[in-house]
Amino acid sequence: MTIVNPSNQLLVSGHGDAMTQDAYAVTPADRLVPAPDAPPAHTLGAGATLPPDAIRSYKTDGVVCLRSILDAGHVAQLREAADASAREPGPLGYRIGEPGQPGFFYYDFQLHERHEAFDWFVNDSGVPKLAAELMGSPGITLYYSNLFVKDGGSEIASPWHEDASYQRIDGDQCLNFWVALDTIPAATTLIFLRGSHRRGGPVHAPHHFDPDGGYDTALSWNRAPAPPPDNFLAVHDPIWWALEPGDALVFNHRTLHGAPVNSLPSRRRAAALLLFGDDASYNADPGTSDPPFRDDSKTHGDHPAGEVFPRLI
Ligand SMILES: O=C(O)CCC(=O)C(=O)O
């Protein structure tokens, strides 16, 4: 199957007609033609202030690229923590393949509970303040910290998805603050479908990132089967940025995105914080989110901040 959007860009190729994981695979951005009005990246002003255009872009496009939000020293420490964690994953770490073997892909959660560099990322990096400004929320709460390690030659794509599919946080004020720890050229960067967070309608049911994986009891309240990717690829333009270590992609949890296989010879690492604002609410769906965090002291619709999800601001 080949999918082409109205501007005649090859977006997705898969095999056969069945909606297999392959059908959700993502074509690398270096094989796409950038839209003439593709949004620029933004640099913070003095005192780490966000330019108003960055906030506008986050709201309109559902994603914004911020340059150099972490300094080289802290990025190096996060990279070391990422490698240590890949060797010795946490209890929720998910590995596809083995470290050192071709194709290794690994993701993990709550790194700030085990690695000082991630504790700094959560508590002292200034990221929550930037998230507050982007979402227009005075308060910010931590949902979880996250790590992605995709080795050179990994044939595992991160399929088209919206983060909301996996999460028990409802509302518009939930974002992913995803920071590159390596140089990530167009060939292996994340690709976003511009404005897709504003499409309305139910959240898609989740796909597992592991082509051989699945969910037995995924969240199901207000979830709908994900439509074939050509449905949304025909409507929303793909946008992306090549990244340097310390650059961030910040995106709404309803923005559709994915990443191709890592065709580079080198490891591609990224650290992320999932954060939500004061208007977010707890979804008490009895299914299992991924990661599987829940707070049974909350009822559906409560603000989730508390012992399980700590308020940062
Ligand atoms: O790093 C990747 O390949 C996937 C990241 C992603 O899709 C996410 O953080 O939601």
GROMACS .gro file of C-alpha atoms and ligand atoms in nm:
model
  323
    1MET     CA    1   0.000   0.000   0.000
    2THR     CA    2   0.125   0.349  -0.078
    3ILE     CA    3  -0.030   0.664   0.055
    4VAL     CA    4   0.017   1.000  -0.108
    5ASN     CA    5  -0.122   1.326   0.030
    6PRO     CA    6  -0.278   1.600  -0.187
    7SER     CA    7   0.059   1.765  -0.246
    8ASN     CA    8   0.175   1.436  -0.392
    9GLN     CA    9   0.418   1.342  -0.117
   10LEU     CA   10   0.474   0.977  -0.048
   11LEU     CA   11   0.386   0.944   0.317
   12VAL     CA   12   0.336   0.586   0.417
   13SER     CA   13   0.413   0.258   0.259
   14GLY     CA   14   0.303  -0.074   0.395
   15HIS     CA   15   0.210  -0.420   0.277
   16GLY     CA   16  -0.132  -0.550   0.184
   17ASP     CA   17  -0.468  -0.410   0.277
   18ALA     CA   18  -0.496  -0.524   0.637
   19MET     CA   19  -0.441  -0.251   0.896
   20THR     CA   20  -0.124  -0.405   1.029
   21GLN     CA   21   0.139  -0.218   1.227
   22ASP     CA   22   0.322  -0.177   0.895
   23ALA     CA   23   0.041   0.039   0.766
   24TYR     CA   24   0.120   0.288   1.044
   25ALA     CA   25   0.492   0.302   0.964
   26VAL     CA   26   0.629   0.647   0.891
   27THR     CA   27   0.823   0.758   0.584
   28PRO     CA   28   1.144   0.946   0.683
   29ALA     CA   29   1.122   1.321   0.642
   30ASP     CA   30   1.424   1.332   0.410
   31ARG     CA   31   1.199   1.161   0.155
   32LEU     CA   32   0.923   1.424   0.194
   33VAL     CA   33   0.905   1.771   0.045
   34PRO     CA   34   0.867   2.037   0.317
   35ALA     CA   35   0.558   2.255   0.290
   36PRO     CA   36   0.654   2.608   0.173
   37ASP     CA   37   0.500   2.750   0.491
   38ALA     CA   38   0.654   2.493   0.728
   39PRO     CA   39   0.683   2.656   1.072
   40PRO     CA   40   1.030   2.772   1.186
   41ALA     CA   41   1.204   2.662   1.504
   42HIS     CA   42   1.226   2.915   1.789
   43THR     CA   43   1.504   3.025   2.020
   44LEU     CA   44   1.433   3.139   2.375
   45GLY     CA   45   1.488   3.504   2.459
   46ALA     CA   46   1.679   3.649   2.757
   47GLY     CA   47   1.577   3.485   3.085
   48ALA     CA   48   1.451   3.179   2.893
   49THR     CA   49   1.140   3.360   2.771
   50LEU     CA   50   0.932   3.210   2.494
   51PRO     CA   51   0.876   3.423   2.185
   52PRO     CA   52   0.499   3.485   2.137
   53ASP     CA   53   0.524   3.315   1.794
   54ALA     CA   54   0.634   2.992   1.963
   55ILE     CA   55   0.323   2.992   2.182
   56ARG     CA   56   0.104   3.068   1.879
   57SER     CA   57   0.267   2.784   1.684
   58TYR     CA   58   0.216   2.536   1.970
   59LYS     CA   59  -0.153   2.627   1.983
   60THR     CA   60  -0.213   2.632   1.606
   61ASP     CA   61   0.013   2.353   1.481
   62GLY     CA   62  -0.003   2.135   1.795
   63VAL     CA   63   0.377   2.124   1.804
   64VAL     CA   64   0.666   2.366   1.834
   65CYS     CA   65   1.042   2.324   1.800
   66LEU     CA   66   1.251   2.509   2.062
   67ARG     CA   67   1.628   2.532   2.005
   68SER     CA   68   1.892   2.474   2.275
   69ILE     CA   69   1.667   2.454   2.577
   70LEU     CA   70   1.919   2.236   2.765
   71ASP     CA   71   2.292   2.308   2.787
   72ALA     CA   72   2.559   2.068   2.660
   73GLY     CA   73   2.669   1.959   3.011
   74HIS     CA   74   2.323   1.848   3.120
   75VAL     CA   75   2.257   1.686   2.782
   76ALA     CA   76   2.577   1.481   2.826
   77GLN     CA   77   2.457   1.370   3.173
   78LEU     CA   78   2.116   1.273   3.036
   79ARG     CA   79   2.287   1.077   2.757
   80GLU     CA   80   2.495   0.886   3.013
   81ALA     CA   81   2.179   0.812   3.213
   82ALA     CA   82   2.008   0.694   2.894
   83ASP     CA   83   2.290   0.450   2.820
   84ALA     CA   84   2.302   0.326   3.180
   85SER     CA   85   1.928   0.273   3.169
   86ALA     CA   86   1.946   0.088   2.836
   87ARG     CA   87   2.190  -0.154   3.001
   88GLU     CA   88   1.981  -0.181   3.315
   89PRO     CA   89   1.617  -0.090   3.245
   90GLY     CA   90   1.364   0.013   3.509
   91PRO     CA   91   1.064  -0.204   3.602
   92LEU     CA   92   0.857  -0.064   3.314
   93GLY     CA   93   1.137  -0.055   3.058
   94TYR     CA   94   1.042  -0.212   2.725
   95ARG     CA   95   1.311  -0.355   2.502
   96ILE     CA   96   1.278  -0.469   2.145
   97GLY     CA   97   1.596  -0.664   2.072
   98GLU     CA   98   1.913  -0.661   2.278
   99PRO     CA   99   2.160  -0.375   2.339
  100GLY     CA  100   2.454  -0.404   2.105
  101GLN     CA  101   2.252  -0.611   1.858
  102PRO     CA  102   2.129  -0.451   1.535
  103GLY     CA  103   1.783  -0.305   1.566
  104PHE     CA  104   1.774  -0.247   1.941
  105PHE     CA  105   1.490  -0.012   2.046
  106TYR     CA  106   1.417   0.065   2.408
  107TYR     CA  107   1.184   0.296   2.595
  108ASP     CA  108   1.135   0.347   2.965
  109PHE     CA  109   0.956   0.553   3.226
  110GLN     CA  110   1.018   0.737   3.556
  111LEU     CA  111   1.390   0.778   3.493
  112HIS     CA  112   1.390   1.068   3.743
  113GLU     CA  113   1.339   0.817   4.024
  114ARG     CA  114   1.664   0.638   3.933
  115HIS     CA  115   1.894   0.891   3.763
  116GLU     CA  116   2.008   1.224   3.904
  117ALA     CA  117   2.024   1.381   3.557
  118PHE     CA  118   1.656   1.308   3.502
  119ASP     CA  119   1.572   1.437   3.851
  120TRP     CA  120   1.737   1.764   3.741
  121PHE     CA  121   1.538   1.755   3.415
  122VAL     CA  122   1.211   1.734   3.613
  123ASN     CA  123   1.290   1.971   3.898
  124ASP     CA  124   1.556   2.221   3.793
  125SER     CA  125   1.573   2.246   3.413
  126GLY     CA  126   1.302   2.512   3.374
  127VAL     CA  127   1.102   2.283   3.143
  128PRO     CA  128   0.782   2.294   3.356
  129LYS     CA  129   0.780   2.676   3.338
  130LEU     CA  130   0.805   2.664   2.957
  131ALA     CA  131   0.522   2.409   2.951
  132ALA     CA  132   0.310   2.640   3.170
  133GLU     CA  133   0.359   2.927   2.926
  134LEU     CA  134   0.290   2.714   2.618
  135MET     CA  135  -0.032   2.570   2.760
  136GLY     CA  136  -0.139   2.891   2.936
  137SER     CA  137  -0.171   2.711   3.267
  138PRO     CA  138  -0.047   2.860   3.596
  139GLY     CA  139   0.008   2.512   3.744
  140ILE     CA  140   0.201   2.215   3.600
  141THR     CA  141   0.189   1.852   3.714
  142LEU     CA  142   0.421   1.568   3.618
  143TYR     CA  143   0.255   1.272   3.449
  144TYR     CA  144   0.580   1.078   3.391
  145SER     CA  145   0.934   1.101   3.259
  146ASN     CA  146   1.022   0.903   2.949
  147LEU     CA  147   1.323   0.786   2.750
  148PHE     CA  148   1.364   0.660   2.392
  149VAL     CA  149   1.678   0.486   2.268
  150LYS     CA  150   1.676   0.373   1.907
  151ASP     CA  151   2.002   0.216   1.793
  152GLY     CA  152   2.152   0.271   1.450
  153GLY     CA  153   1.996   0.030   1.205
  154SER     CA  154   1.680  -0.023   1.413
  155GLU     CA  155   1.400  -0.127   1.184
  156ILE     CA  156   1.136  -0.039   1.440
  157ALA     CA  157   0.934   0.265   1.339
  158SER     CA  158   0.738   0.456   1.601
  159PRO     CA  159   0.393   0.421   1.443
  160TRP     CA  160   0.155   0.710   1.376
  161HIS     CA  161  -0.019   0.779   1.705
  162GLU     CA  162  -0.143   1.041   1.946
  163ASP     CA  163  -0.006   1.023   2.302
  164ALA     CA  164  -0.360   1.061   2.440
  165SER     CA  165  -0.436   0.705   2.323
  166TYR     CA  166  -0.216   0.563   2.598
  167GLN     CA  167  -0.298   0.813   2.873
  168ARG     CA  168  -0.555   0.857   3.148
  169ILE     CA  169  -0.537   1.234   3.131
  170ASP     CA  170  -0.822   1.412   2.954
  171GLY     CA  171  -0.833   1.766   2.820
  172ASP     CA  172  -0.629   1.997   2.601
  173GLN     CA  173  -0.360   2.079   2.860
  174CYS     CA  174  -0.135   1.779   2.829
  175LEU     CA  175   0.192   1.785   2.639
  176ASN     CA  176   0.507   1.593   2.560
  177PHE     CA  177   0.832   1.789   2.608
  178TRP     CA  178   1.067   1.570   2.402
  179VAL     CA  179   1.435   1.668   2.401
  180ALA     CA  180   1.695   1.538   2.155
  181LEU     CA  181   2.011   1.406   2.322
  182ASP     CA  182   2.185   1.340   1.988
  183THR     CA  183   2.200   1.506   1.649
  184ILE     CA  184   1.880   1.389   1.480
  185PRO     CA  185   1.875   1.466   1.108
  186ALA     CA  186   1.561   1.462   0.896
  187ALA     CA  187   1.616   1.095   0.813
  188THR     CA  188   1.525   0.989   1.166
  189THR     CA  189   1.339   1.279   1.328
  190LEU     CA  190   0.978   1.276   1.450
  191ILE     CA  191   0.713   1.384   1.200
  192PHE     CA  192   0.395   1.565   1.306
  193LEU     CA  193   0.064   1.614   1.132
  194ARG     CA  194   0.009   1.985   1.152
  195GLY     CA  195  -0.303   2.096   1.338
  196SER     CA  196  -0.420   1.738   1.396
  197HIS     CA  197  -0.473   1.809   1.769
  198ARG     CA  198  -0.768   2.031   1.671
  199ARG     CA  199  -0.950   1.764   1.468
  200GLY     CA  200  -1.196   1.681   1.751
  201GLY     CA  201  -1.359   1.340   1.768
  202PRO     CA  202  -1.266   1.051   1.990
  203VAL     CA  203  -0.911   0.958   2.082
  204HIS     CA  204  -0.777   0.666   1.877
  205ALA     CA  205  -0.736   0.323   2.034
  206PRO     CA  206  -0.365   0.261   2.101
  207HIS     CA  207  -0.119   0.063   1.886
  208HIS     CA  208   0.166  -0.098   2.067
  209PHE     CA  209   0.510   0.030   1.959
  210ASP     CA  210   0.632  -0.328   1.938
  211PRO     CA  211   0.510  -0.480   1.608
  212ASP     CA  212   0.470  -0.808   1.801
  213GLY     CA  213   0.317  -0.643   2.108
  214GLY     CA  214  -0.042  -0.559   2.199
  215TYR     CA  215  -0.267  -0.446   2.481
  216ASP     CA  216  -0.501  -0.687   2.661
  217THR     CA  217  -0.693  -0.426   2.856
  218ALA     CA  218  -0.622  -0.091   2.693
  219LEU     CA  219  -0.819   0.218   2.794
  220SER     CA  220  -1.150   0.205   2.611
  221TRP     CA  221  -1.371   0.490   2.730
  222ASN     CA  222  -1.420   0.736   2.444
  223ARG     CA  223  -1.170   0.551   2.226
  224ALA     CA  224  -1.240   0.474   1.860
  225PRO     CA  225  -1.050   0.243   1.625
  226ALA     CA  226  -0.772   0.441   1.459
  227PRO     CA  227  -0.875   0.514   1.101
  228PRO     CA  228  -0.639   0.418   0.819
  229PRO     CA  229  -0.355   0.671   0.812
  230ASP     CA  230  -0.456   0.801   0.468
  231ASN     CA  231  -0.767   0.950   0.634
  232PHE     CA  232  -0.564   1.192   0.839
  233LEU     CA  233  -0.262   1.215   0.609
  234ALA     CA  234  -0.491   1.354   0.340
  235VAL     CA  235  -0.601   1.637   0.567
  236HIS     CA  236  -0.295   1.739   0.769
  237ASP     CA  237   0.045   1.839   0.627
  238PRO     CA  238   0.350   1.664   0.771
  239ILE     CA  239   0.597   1.893   0.948
  240TRP     CA  240   0.934   1.819   1.111
  241TRP     CA  241   1.263   1.965   1.222
  242ALA     CA  242   1.618   1.828   1.216
  243LEU     CA  243   1.754   1.857   1.570
  244GLU     CA  244   2.076   1.914   1.761
  245PRO     CA  245   2.135   1.790   2.116
  246GLY     CA  246   1.934   2.003   2.360
  247ASP     CA  247   1.664   2.102   2.106
  248ALA     CA  248   1.305   2.024   2.204
  249LEU     CA  249   0.990   1.922   2.024
  250VAL     CA  250   0.691   2.013   2.237
  251PHE     CA  251   0.358   1.870   2.131
  252ASN     CA  252  -0.002   1.840   2.245
  253HIS     CA  253  -0.110   1.487   2.343
  254ARG     CA  254  -0.365   1.487   2.061
  255THR     CA  255  -0.116   1.575   1.787
  256LEU     CA  256  -0.065   1.280   1.553
  257HIS     CA  257   0.300   1.195   1.507
  258GLY     CA  258   0.542   0.912   1.448
  259ALA     CA  259   0.905   0.841   1.365
  260PRO     CA  260   1.069   0.627   1.100
  261VAL     CA  261   1.318   0.349   1.150
  262ASN     CA  262   1.667   0.468   1.249
  263SER     CA  263   1.859   0.435   0.926
  264LEU     CA  264   2.165   0.613   1.075
  265PRO     CA  265   2.470   0.421   1.197
  266SER     CA  266   2.443   0.583   1.542
  267ARG     CA  267   2.221   0.562   1.851
  268ARG     CA  268   1.935   0.814   1.869
  269ARG     CA  269   1.839   0.909   2.226
  270ALA     CA  270   1.565   1.140   2.352
  271ALA     CA  271   1.445   1.233   2.701
  272ALA     CA  272   1.089   1.352   2.756
  273LEU     CA  273   0.859   1.487   3.025
  274LEU     CA  274   0.485   1.436   3.000
  275LEU     CA  275   0.323   1.730   3.176
  276PHE     CA  276  -0.029   1.855   3.224
  277GLY     CA  277  -0.194   2.178   3.331
  278ASP     CA  278  -0.469   2.293   3.563
  279ASP     CA  279  -0.752   2.215   3.318
  280ALA     CA  280  -0.655   1.849   3.276
  281SER     CA  281  -0.867   1.581   3.439
  282TYR     CA  282  -0.829   1.225   3.560
  283ASN     CA  283  -0.979   0.950   3.346
  284ALA     CA  284  -1.087   0.661   3.572
  285ASP     CA  285  -1.126   0.415   3.280
  286PRO     CA  286  -1.078   0.064   3.428
  287GLY     CA  287  -0.845  -0.033   3.142
  288THR     CA  288  -0.466  -0.009   3.161
  289SER     CA  289  -0.282   0.298   3.042
  290ASP     CA  290   0.077   0.283   2.919
  291PRO     CA  291   0.260   0.351   3.147
  292PRO     CA  292   0.006   0.189   3.381
  293PHE     CA  293  -0.005   0.464   3.646
  294ARG     CA  294  -0.333   0.527   3.822
  295ASP     CA  295  -0.446   0.697   4.141
  296ASP     CA  296  -0.742   0.520   4.295
  297SER     CA  297  -0.799   0.806   4.537
  298LYS     CA  298  -0.921   1.014   4.239
  299THR     CA  299  -1.260   0.998   4.078
  300HIS     CA  300  -1.328   1.051   3.710
  301GLY     CA  301  -1.298   1.420   3.625
  302ASP     CA  302  -1.083   1.518   3.926
  303HIS     CA  303  -0.764   1.710   3.871
  304PRO     CA  304  -0.502   1.429   3.890
  305ALA     CA  305  -0.235   1.610   4.098
  306GLY     CA  306  -0.154   1.434   4.424
  307GLU     CA  307   0.078   1.167   4.556
  308VAL     CA  308   0.095   0.973   4.230
  309PHE     CA  309   0.120   1.272   3.998
  310PRO     CA  310   0.323   1.543   4.173
  311ARG     CA  311   0.258   1.911   4.114
  312LEU     CA  312   0.576   2.083   3.992
  313ILE     CA  313   0.446   2.441   3.979
  314LIG     O1  314   1.126   0.855   1.989
  314LIG     C1  315   1.042   0.797   1.920
  314LIG     O2  316   1.072   0.730   1.821
  314LIG     C2  317   0.897   0.809   1.949
  314LIG     C3  318   0.862   0.919   2.042
  314LIG     C4  319   0.715   0.935   2.051
  314LIG     O3  320   0.642   0.904   1.961
  314LIG     C5  321   0.656   0.991   2.171
  314LIG     O4  322   0.730   1.033   2.263
  314LIG     O5  323   0.531   0.994   2.179
   0.00000   0.00000   0.00000
